[in-house]
PDB file of C-alpha atoms in Angstrom:
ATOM      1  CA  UNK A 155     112.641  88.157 121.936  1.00  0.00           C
ATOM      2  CA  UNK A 156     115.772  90.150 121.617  1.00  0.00           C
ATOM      3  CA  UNK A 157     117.955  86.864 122.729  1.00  0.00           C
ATOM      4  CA  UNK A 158     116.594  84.879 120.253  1.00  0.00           C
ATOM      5  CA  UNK A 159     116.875  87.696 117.084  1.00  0.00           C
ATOM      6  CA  UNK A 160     120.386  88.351 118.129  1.00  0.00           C
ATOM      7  CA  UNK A 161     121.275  84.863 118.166  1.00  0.00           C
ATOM      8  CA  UNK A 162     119.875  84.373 114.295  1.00  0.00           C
ATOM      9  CA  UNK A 163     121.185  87.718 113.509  1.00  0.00           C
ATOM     10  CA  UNK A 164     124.836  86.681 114.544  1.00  0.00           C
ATOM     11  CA  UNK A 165     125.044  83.658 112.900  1.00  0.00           C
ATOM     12  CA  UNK A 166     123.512  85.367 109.480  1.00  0.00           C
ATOM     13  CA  UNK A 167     126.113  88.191 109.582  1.00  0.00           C
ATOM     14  CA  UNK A 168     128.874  85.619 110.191  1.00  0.00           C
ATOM     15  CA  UNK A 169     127.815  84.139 107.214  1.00  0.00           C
ATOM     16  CA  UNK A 170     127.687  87.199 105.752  1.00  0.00           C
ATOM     17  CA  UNK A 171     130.880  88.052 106.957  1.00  0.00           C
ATOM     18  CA  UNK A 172     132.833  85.614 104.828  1.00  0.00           C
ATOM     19  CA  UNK A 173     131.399  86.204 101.658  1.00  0.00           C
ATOM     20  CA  UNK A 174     132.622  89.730 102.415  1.00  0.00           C
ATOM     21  CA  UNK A 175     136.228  88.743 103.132  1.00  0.00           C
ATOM     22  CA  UNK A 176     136.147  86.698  99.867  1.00  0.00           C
ATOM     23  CA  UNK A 177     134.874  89.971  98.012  1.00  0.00           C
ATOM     24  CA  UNK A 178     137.107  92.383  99.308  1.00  0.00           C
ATOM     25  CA  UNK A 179     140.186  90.333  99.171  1.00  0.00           C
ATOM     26  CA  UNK A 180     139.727  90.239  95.369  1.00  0.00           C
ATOM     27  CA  UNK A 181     138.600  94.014  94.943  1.00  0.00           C
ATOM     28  CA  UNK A 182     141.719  95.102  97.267  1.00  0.00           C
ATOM     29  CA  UNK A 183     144.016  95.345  94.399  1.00  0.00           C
ATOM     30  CA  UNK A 184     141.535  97.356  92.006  1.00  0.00           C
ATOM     31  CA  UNK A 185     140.973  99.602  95.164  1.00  0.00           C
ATOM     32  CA  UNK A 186     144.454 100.348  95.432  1.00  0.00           C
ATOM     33  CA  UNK A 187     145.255 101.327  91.841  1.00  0.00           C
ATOM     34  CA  UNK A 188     142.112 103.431  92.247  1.00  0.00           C
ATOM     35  CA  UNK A 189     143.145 105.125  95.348  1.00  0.00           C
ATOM     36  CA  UNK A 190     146.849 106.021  92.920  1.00  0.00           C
ATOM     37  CA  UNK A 191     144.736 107.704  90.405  1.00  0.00           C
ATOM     38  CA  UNK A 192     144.406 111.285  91.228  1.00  0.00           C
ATOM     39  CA  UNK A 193     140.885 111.232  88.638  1.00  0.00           C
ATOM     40  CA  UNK A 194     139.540 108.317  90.754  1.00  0.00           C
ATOM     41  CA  UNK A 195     140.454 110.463  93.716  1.00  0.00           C
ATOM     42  CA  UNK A 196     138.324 113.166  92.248  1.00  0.00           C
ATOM     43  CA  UNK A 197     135.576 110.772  91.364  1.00  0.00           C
ATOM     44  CA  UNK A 198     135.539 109.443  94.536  1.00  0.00           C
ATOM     45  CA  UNK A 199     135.346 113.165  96.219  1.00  0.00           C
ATOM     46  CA  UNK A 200     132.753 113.959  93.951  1.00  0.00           C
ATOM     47  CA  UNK A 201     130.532 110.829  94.629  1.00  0.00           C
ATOM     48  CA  UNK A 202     131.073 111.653  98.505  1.00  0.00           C
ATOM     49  CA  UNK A 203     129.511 114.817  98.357  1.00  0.00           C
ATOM     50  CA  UNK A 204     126.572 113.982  96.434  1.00  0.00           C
ATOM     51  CA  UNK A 205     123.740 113.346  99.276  1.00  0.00           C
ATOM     52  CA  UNK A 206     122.090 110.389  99.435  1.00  0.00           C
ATOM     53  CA  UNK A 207     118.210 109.999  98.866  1.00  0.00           C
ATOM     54  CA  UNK A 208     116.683 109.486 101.807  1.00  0.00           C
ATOM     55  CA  UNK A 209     113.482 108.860 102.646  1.00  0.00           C
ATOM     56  CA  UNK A 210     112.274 111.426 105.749  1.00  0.00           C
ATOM     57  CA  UNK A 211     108.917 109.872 105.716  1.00  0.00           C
ATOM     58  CA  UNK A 212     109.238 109.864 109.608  1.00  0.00           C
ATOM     59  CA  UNK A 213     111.350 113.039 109.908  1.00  0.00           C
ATOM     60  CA  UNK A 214     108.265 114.631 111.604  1.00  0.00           C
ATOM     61  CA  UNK A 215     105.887 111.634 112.638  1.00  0.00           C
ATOM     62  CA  UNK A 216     105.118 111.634 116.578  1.00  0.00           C
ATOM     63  CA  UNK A 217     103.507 109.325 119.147  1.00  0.00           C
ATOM     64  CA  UNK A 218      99.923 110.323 120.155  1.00  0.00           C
ATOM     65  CA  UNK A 219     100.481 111.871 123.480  1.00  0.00           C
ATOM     66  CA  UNK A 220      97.599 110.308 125.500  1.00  0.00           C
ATOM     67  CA  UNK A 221      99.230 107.826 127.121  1.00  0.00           C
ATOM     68  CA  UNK A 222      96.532 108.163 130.179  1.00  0.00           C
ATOM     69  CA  UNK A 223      93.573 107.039 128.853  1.00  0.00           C
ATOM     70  CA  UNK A 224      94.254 103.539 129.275  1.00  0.00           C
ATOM     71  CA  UNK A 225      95.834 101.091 130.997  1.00  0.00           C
ATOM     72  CA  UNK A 226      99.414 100.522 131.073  1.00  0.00           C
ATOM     73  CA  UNK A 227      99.597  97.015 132.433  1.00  0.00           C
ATOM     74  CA  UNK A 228      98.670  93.618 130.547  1.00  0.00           C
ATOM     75  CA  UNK A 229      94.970  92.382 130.862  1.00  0.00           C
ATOM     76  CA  UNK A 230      94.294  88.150 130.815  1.00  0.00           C
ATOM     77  CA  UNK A 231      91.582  86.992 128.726  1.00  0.00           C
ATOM     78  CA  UNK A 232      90.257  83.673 128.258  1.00  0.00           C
ATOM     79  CA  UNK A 233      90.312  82.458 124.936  1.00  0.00           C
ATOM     80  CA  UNK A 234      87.164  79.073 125.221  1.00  0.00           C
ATOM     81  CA  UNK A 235      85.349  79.207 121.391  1.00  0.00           C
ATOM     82  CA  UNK A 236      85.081  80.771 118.437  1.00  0.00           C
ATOM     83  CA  UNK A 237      86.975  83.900 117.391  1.00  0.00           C
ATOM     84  CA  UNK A 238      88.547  87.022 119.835  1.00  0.00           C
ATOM     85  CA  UNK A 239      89.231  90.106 117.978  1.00  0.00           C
ATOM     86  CA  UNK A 240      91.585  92.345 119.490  1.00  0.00           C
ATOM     87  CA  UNK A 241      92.046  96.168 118.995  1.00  0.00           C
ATOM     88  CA  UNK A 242      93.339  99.587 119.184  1.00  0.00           C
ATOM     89  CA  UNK A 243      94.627  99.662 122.187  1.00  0.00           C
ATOM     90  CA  UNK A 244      96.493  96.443 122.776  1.00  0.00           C
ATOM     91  CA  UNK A 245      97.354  94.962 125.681  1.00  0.00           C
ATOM     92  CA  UNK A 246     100.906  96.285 125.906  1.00  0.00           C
ATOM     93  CA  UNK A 247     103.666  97.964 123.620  1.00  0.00           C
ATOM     94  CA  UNK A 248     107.163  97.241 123.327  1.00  0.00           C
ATOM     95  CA  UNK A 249     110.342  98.344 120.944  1.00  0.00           C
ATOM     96  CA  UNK A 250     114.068  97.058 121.050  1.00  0.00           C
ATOM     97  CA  UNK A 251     117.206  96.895 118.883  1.00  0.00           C
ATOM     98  CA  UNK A 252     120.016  94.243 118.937  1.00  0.00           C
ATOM     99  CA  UNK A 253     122.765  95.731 121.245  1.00  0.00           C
ATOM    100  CA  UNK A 254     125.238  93.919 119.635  1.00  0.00           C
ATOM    101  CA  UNK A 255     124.415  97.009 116.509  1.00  0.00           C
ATOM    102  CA  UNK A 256     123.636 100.702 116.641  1.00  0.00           C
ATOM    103  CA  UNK A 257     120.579 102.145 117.492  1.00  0.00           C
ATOM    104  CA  UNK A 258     117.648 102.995 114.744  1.00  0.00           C
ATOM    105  CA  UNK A 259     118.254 106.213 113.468  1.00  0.00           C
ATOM    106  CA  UNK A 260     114.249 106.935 114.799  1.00  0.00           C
ATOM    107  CA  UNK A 261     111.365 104.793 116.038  1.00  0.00           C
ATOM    108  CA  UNK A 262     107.700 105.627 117.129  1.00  0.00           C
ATOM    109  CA  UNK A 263     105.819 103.432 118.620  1.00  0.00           C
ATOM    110  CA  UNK A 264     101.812 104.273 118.898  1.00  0.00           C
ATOM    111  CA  UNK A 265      99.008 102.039 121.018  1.00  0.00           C
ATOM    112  CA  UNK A 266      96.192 104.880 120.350  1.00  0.00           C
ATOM    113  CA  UNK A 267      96.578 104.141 116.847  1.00  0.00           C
ATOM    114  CA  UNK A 268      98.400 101.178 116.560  1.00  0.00           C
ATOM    115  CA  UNK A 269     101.307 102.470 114.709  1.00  0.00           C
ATOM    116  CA  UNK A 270     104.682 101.498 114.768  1.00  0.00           C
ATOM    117  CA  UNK A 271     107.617 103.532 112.856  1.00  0.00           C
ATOM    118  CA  UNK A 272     111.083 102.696 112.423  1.00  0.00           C
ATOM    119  CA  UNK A 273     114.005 104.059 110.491  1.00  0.00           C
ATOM    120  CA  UNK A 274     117.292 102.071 110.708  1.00  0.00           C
ATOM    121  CA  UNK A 275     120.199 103.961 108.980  1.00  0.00           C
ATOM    122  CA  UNK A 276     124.040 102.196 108.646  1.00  0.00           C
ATOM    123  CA  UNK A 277     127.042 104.288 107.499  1.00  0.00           C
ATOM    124  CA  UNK A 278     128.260 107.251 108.353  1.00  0.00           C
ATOM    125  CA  UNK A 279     127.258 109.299 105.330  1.00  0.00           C
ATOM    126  CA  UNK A 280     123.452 109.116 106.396  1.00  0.00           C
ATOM    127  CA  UNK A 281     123.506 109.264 109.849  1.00  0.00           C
ATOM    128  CA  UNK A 282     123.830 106.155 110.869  1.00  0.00           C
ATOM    129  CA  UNK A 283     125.274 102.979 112.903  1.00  0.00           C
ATOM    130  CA  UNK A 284     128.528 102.144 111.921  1.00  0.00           C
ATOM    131  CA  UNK A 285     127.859  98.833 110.890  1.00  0.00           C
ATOM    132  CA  UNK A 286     124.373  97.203 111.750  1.00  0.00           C
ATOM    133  CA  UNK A 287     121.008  98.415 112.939  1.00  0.00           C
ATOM    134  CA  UNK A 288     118.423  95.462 113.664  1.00  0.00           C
ATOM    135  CA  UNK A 289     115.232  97.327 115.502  1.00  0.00           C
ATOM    136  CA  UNK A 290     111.632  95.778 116.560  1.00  0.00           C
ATOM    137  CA  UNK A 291     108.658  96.860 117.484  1.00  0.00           C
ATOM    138  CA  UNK A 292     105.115  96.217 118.175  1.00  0.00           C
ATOM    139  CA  UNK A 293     101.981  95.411 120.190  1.00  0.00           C
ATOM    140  CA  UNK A 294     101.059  92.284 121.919  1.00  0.00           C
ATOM    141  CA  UNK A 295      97.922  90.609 124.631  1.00  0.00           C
ATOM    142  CA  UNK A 296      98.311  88.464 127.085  1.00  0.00           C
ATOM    143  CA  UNK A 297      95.610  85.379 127.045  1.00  0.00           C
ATOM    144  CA  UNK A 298      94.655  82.544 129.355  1.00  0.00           C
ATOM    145  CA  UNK A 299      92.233  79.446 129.208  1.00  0.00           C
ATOM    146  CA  UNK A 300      90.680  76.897 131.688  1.00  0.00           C
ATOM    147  CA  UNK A 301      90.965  74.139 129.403  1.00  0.00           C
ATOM    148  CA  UNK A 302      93.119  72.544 126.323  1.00  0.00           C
ATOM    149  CA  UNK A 303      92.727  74.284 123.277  1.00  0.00           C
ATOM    150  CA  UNK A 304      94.194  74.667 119.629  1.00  0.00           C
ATOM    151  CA  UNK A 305      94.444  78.025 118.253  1.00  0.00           C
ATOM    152  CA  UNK A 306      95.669  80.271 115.344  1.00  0.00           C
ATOM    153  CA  UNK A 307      96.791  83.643 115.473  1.00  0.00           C
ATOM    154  CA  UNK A 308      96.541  86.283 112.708  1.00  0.00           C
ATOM    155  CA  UNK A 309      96.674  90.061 112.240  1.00  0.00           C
ATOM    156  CA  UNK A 310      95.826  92.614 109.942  1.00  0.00           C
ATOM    157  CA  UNK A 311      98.497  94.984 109.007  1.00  0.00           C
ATOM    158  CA  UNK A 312      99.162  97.771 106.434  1.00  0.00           C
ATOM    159  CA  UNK A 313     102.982  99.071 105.741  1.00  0.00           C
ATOM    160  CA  UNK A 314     104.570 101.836 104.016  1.00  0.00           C
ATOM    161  CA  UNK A 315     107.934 100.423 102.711  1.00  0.00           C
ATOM    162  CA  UNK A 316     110.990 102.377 102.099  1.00  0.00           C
ATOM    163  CA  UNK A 317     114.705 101.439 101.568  1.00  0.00           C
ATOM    164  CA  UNK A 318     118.284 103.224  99.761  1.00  0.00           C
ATOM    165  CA  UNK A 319     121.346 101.272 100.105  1.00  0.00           C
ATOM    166  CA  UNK A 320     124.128 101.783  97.972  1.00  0.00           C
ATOM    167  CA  UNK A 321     128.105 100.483  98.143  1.00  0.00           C
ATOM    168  CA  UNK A 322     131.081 101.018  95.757  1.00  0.00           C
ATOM    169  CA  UNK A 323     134.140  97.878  94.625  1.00  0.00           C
ATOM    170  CA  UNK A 324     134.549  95.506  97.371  1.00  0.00           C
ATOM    171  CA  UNK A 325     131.933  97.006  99.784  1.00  0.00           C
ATOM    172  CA  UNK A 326     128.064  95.720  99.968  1.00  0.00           C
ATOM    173  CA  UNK A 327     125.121  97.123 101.644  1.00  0.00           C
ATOM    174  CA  UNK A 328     121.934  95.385 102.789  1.00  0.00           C
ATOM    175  CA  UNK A 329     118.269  96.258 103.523  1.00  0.00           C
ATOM    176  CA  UNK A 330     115.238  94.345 104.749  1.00  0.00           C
ATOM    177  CA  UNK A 331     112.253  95.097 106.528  1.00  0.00           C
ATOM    178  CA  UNK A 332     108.508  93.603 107.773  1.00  0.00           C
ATOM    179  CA  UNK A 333     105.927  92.273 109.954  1.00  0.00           C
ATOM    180  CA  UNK A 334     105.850  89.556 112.364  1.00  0.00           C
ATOM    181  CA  UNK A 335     103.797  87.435 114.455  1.00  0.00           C
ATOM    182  CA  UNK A 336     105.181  85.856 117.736  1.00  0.00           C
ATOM    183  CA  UNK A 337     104.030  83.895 120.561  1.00  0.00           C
ATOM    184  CA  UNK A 338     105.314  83.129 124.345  1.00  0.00           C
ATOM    185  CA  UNK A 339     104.454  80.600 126.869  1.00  0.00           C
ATOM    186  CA  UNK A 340     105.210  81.800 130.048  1.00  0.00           C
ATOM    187  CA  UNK A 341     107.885  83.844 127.905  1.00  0.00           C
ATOM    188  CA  UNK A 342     109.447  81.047 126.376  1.00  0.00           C
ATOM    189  CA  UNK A 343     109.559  81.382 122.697  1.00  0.00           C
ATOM    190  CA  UNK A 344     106.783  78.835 121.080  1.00  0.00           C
ATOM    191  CA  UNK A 345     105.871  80.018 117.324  1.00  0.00           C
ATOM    192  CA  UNK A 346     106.210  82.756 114.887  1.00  0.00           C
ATOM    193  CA  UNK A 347     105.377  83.696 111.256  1.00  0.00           C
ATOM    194  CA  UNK A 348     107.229  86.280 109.302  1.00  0.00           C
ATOM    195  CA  UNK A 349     106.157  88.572 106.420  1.00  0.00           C
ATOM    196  CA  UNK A 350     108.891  89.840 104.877  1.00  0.00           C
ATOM    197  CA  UNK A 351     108.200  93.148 102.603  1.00  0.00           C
ATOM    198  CA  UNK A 352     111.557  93.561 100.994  1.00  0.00           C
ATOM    199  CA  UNK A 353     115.346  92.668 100.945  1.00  0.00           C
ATOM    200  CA  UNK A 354     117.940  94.138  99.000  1.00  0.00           C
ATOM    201  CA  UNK A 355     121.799  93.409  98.871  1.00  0.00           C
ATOM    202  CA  UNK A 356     123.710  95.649  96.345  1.00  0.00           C
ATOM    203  CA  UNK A 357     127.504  95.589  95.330  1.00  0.00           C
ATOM    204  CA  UNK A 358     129.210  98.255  93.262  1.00  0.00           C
ATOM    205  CA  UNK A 359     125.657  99.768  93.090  1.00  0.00           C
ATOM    206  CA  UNK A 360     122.756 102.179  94.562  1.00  0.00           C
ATOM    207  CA  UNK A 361     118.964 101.167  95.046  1.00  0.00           C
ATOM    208  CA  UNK A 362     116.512 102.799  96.100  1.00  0.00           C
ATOM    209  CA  UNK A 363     112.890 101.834  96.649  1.00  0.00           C
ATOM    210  CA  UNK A 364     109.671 102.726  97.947  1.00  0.00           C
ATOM    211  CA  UNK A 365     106.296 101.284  98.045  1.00  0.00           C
ATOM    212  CA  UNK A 366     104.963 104.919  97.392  1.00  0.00           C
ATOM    213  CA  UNK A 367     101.869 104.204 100.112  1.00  0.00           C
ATOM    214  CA  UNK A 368     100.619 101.705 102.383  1.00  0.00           C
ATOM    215  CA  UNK A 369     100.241  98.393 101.364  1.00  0.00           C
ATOM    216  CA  UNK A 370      98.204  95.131 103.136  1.00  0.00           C
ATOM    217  CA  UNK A 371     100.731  92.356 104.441  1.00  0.00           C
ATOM    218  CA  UNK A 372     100.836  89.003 103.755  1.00  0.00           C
ATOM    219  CA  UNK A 373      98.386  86.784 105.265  1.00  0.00           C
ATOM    220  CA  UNK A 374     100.541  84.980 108.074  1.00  0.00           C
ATOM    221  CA  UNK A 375      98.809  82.470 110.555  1.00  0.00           C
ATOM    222  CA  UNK A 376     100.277  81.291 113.976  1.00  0.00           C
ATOM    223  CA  UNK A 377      99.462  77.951 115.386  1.00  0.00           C
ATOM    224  CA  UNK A 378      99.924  77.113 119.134  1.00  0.00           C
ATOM    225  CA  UNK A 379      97.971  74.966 122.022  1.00  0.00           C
ATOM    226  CA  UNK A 380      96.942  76.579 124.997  1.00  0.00           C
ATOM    227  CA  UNK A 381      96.714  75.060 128.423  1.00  0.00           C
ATOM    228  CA  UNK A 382      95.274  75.809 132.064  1.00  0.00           C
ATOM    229  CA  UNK A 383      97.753  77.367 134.448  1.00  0.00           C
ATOM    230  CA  UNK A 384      99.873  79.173 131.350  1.00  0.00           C
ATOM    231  CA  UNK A 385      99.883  83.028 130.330  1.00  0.00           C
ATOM    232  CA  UNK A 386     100.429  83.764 126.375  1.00  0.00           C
ATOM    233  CA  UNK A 387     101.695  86.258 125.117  1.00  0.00           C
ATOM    234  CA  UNK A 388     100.531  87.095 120.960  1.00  0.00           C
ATOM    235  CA  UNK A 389     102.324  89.852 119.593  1.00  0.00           C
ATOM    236  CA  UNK A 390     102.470  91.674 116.362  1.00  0.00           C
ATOM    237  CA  UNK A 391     105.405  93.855 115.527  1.00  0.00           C
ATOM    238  CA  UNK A 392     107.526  95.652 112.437  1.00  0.00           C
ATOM    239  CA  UNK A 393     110.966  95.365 111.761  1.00  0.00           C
ATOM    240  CA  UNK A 394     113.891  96.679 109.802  1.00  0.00           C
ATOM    241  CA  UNK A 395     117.430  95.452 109.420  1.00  0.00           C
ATOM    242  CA  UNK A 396     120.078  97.643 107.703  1.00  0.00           C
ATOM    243  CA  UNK A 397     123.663  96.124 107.687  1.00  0.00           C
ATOM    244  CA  UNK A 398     126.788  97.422 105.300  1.00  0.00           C
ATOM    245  CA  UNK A 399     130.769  97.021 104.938  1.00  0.00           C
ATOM    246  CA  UNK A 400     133.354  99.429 103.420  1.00  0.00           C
ATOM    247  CA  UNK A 401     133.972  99.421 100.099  1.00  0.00           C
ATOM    248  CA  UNK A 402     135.905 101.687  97.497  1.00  0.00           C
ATOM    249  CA  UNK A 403     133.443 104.530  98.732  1.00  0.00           C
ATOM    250  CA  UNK A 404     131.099 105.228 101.024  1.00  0.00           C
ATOM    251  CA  UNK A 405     128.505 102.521 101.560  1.00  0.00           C
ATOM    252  CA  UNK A 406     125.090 103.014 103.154  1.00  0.00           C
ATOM    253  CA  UNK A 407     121.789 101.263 104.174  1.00  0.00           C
ATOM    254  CA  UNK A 408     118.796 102.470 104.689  1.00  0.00           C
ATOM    255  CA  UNK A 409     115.692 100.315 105.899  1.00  0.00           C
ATOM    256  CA  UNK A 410     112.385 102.286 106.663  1.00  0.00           C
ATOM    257  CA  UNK A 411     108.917 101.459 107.496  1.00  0.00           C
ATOM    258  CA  UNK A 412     105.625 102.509 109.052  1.00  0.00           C
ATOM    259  CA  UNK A 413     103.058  99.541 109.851  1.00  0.00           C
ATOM    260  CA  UNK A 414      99.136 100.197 110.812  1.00  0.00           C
ATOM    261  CA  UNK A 415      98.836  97.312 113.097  1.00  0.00           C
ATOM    262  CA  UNK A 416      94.979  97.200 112.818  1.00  0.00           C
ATOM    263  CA  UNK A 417      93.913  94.427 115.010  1.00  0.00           C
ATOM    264  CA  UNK A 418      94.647  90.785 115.897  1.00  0.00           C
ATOM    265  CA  UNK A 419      92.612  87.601 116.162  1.00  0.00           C
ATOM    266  CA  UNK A 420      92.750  84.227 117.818  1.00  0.00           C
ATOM    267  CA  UNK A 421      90.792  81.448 116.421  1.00  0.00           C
ATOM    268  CA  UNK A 422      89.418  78.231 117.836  1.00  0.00           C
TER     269      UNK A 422
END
């Protein structure tokens, strides 16, 4: 999983990275004459010191501490007709961030209650990576059948979405966050749906958003074929990407969210 998002996240912020070159190569000579001006400087200075607003929603959120009751190793079920509903706790629980970025600024990841939390901050002024933070995390089960068989994946999920980015002349800052579905066979990548809750890119701007309570995601469907002799692995995960580049100014990204990952299904 984290092979395959760094891969797409590489090639998107060397995309990215050219449309900033373009950008800042015609702001360069504004952002000199600015940096001259001693009321810019002041401006500037001013701007600097006025704090950015955050959101802390996970300032104080914890894991359940009851890691015990239940098993830490994956479970195989056979999946033969009808419908499997799968809940609180899953099978397994995982979390990871691109290493190519920073790490998120916090993450909490909770199989009693199928939460997942993750805050991913970029610049300086907030805390943050110095350039990138792309963080995952999530729940999956492991399944198995004794015969050929067609299936498709979903998952309820609830989010609380968050975001602040904001960049001065020549600088840009970007936010985006979700769910996700994935699937393995034999942990090689197979299909995946993706419900994105928000993405913002601002220039010589400041944004801030928040979806002020939970929310129910998209409906997203997975479609695979299982056969004998195979493990599968379904997971259901959140995400958060938070990416910016210097500016005139500091420039900052903030991508936030909390997910209730309620419970996953397999149909026949």
């Amino acid at each position: 999983m984290i092979e395959r998002s760094s891969a797409e996240t590489a090639r998107r912020r060397a995309d990215a990275a050219e449309r900033t070159a373009i950008s800042q190569a015609l702001f360069a000579p504004l952002i000199r004459l600015a940096q001259q001006d001693p009321d810019m400087a002041d401006m500037l200075r001013k701007a600097d010191e006025t704090p950015v607003p955050l959101d802390e929603d996970l300032a104080h959120l914890q894991r359940t501490d009851s890691r015990g009751t239940h098993s830490e190793t994956t479970a195989t079920l056979d999946v033969r007709a009808g419908t499997e509903i799968f809940g609180i706790p899953y099978h397994f629980e995982w979390a990871w961030h691109d290493p190519a970025g920073g790490r998120p600024f916090k993450i909490v990841v909770d199989r009693d209650n199928g939460r997942v939390a993750i805050d991913g901050r970029a610049g300086p002024k907030i805390g943050g990576a110095e350039d990138f933070v792309s963080a995952r995390a999530g729940f999956g089960v492991t399944l198995q059948t004794d015969h050929v068989i067609a299936v498709m994946g979903r998952a309820y999920r609830t989010t609380d979405d968050h975001y602040t980015v904001g960049a001065g002349f020549g600088g840009d800052a970007t936010a985006e966050g979700g769910t996700d579905l994935t699937v393995f066979e034999n942990g090689n990548f197979i299909a995946s749906a993706v419900d994105k809750r928000w993405r913002k890119r601002v220039s010589n701007e400041v944004d801030v958003y928040s979806s002020d309570g939970f929310g129910p995601g998209a409906v997203i469907d997975v479609f695979w074929t299982m056969r004998p002799g195979n493990t599968y692995t379904f997971n259901v995960g959140a995400w958060v990407y938070a990416d910016r580049n210097d500016g005139l100014g500091n420039t900052w990204s903030q991508s936030d969210i909390i997910a209730n990952l309620i419970f996953m299904s397999v149909f026949r």
